[in-house]
Coordinates of C-alpha atoms and ligand atoms in Angstrom, one line a residue:
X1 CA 0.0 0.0 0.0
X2 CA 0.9 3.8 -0.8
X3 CA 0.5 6.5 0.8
X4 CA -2.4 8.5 -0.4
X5 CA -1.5 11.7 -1.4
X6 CA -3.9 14.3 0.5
X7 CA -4.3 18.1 -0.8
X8 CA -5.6 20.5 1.6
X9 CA -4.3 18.8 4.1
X10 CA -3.2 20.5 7.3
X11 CA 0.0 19.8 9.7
X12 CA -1.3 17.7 12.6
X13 CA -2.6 20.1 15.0
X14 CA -3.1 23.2 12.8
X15 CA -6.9 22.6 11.8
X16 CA -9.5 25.0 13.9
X17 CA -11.3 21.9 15.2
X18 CA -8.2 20.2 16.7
X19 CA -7.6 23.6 18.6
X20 CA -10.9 23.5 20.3
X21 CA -11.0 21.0 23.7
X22 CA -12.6 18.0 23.9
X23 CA -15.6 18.5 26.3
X24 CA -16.9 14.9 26.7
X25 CA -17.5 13.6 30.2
X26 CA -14.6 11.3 30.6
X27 CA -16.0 9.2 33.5
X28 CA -19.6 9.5 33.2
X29 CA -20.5 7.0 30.2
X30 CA -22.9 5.3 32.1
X31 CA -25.0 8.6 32.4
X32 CA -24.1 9.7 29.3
X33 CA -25.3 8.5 25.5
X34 CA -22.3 7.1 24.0
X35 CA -22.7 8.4 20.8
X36 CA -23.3 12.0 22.1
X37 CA -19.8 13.3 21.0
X38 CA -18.4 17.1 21.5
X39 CA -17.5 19.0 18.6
X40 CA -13.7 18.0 18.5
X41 CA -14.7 14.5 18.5
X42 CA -17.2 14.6 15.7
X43 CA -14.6 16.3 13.6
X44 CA -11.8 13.9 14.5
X45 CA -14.1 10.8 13.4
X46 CA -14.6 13.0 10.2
X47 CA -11.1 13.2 10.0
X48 CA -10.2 9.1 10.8
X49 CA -12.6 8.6 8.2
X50 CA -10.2 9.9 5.3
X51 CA -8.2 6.8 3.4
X52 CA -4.6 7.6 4.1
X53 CA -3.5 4.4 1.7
X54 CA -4.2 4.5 -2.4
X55 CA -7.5 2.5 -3.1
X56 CA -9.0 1.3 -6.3
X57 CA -12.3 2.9 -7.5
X58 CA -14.2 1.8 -10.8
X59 CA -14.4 4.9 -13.1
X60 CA -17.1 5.6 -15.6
X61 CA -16.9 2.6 -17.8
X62 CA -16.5 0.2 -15.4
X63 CA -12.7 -0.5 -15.1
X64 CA -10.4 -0.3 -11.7
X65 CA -8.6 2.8 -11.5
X66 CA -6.0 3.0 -8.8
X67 CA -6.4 6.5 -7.1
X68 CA -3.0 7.8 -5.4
X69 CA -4.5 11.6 -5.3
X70 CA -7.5 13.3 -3.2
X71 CA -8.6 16.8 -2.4
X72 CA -10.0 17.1 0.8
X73 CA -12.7 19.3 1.3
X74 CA -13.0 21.3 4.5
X75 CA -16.0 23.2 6.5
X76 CA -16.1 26.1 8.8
X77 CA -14.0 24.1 11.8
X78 CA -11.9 23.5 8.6
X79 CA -13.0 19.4 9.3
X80 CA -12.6 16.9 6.1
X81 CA -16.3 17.3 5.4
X82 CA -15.7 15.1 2.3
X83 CA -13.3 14.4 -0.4
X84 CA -12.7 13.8 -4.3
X85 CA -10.5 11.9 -6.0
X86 CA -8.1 13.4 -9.0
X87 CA -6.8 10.9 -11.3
Ligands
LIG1 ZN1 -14.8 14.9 23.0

């Protein structure tokens, strides 16, 4: 596997999300709704969700193309809201 190549990308820690705290209730899970994440944490799950390897995707005609390029695209906290493919 290769590294994907990711454009818009950000150095690790310089995204407007990562800069704002984590305010989940460490501790209190029981009480709490698991799912019910704080802001950081929805962003970061947005962000784990981004392929970081090349991956094959079938193009318009139905063959396997190998894509090794993506642009990410960002919202307002600057989180990968999305992405598409250039190859
Ligand atoms: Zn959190």
């Amino acid at each position: 596997m290769h590294k994907l190549k990711i454009n818009n990308s950000k150095k690790k820690g310089e995204a407007l999300w990562e800069k704002i705290p984590c305010t989940c209730k460490k501790g209190t899970i029981i009480q709490e709704h698991p799912y019910k994440l704080c802001t950081h944490c929805k962003c970061k799950l947005q962000w784990l969700s981004v392929p970081q390897t090349n991956f094959i995707v079938k193009n318009k005609k139905g063959k396997d193309i190998e894509v090794k390029e993506i642009l990410l695209k960002r919202g307002k906290l600057e989180e990968p809201q999305g992405w598409e493919f250039l190859s």
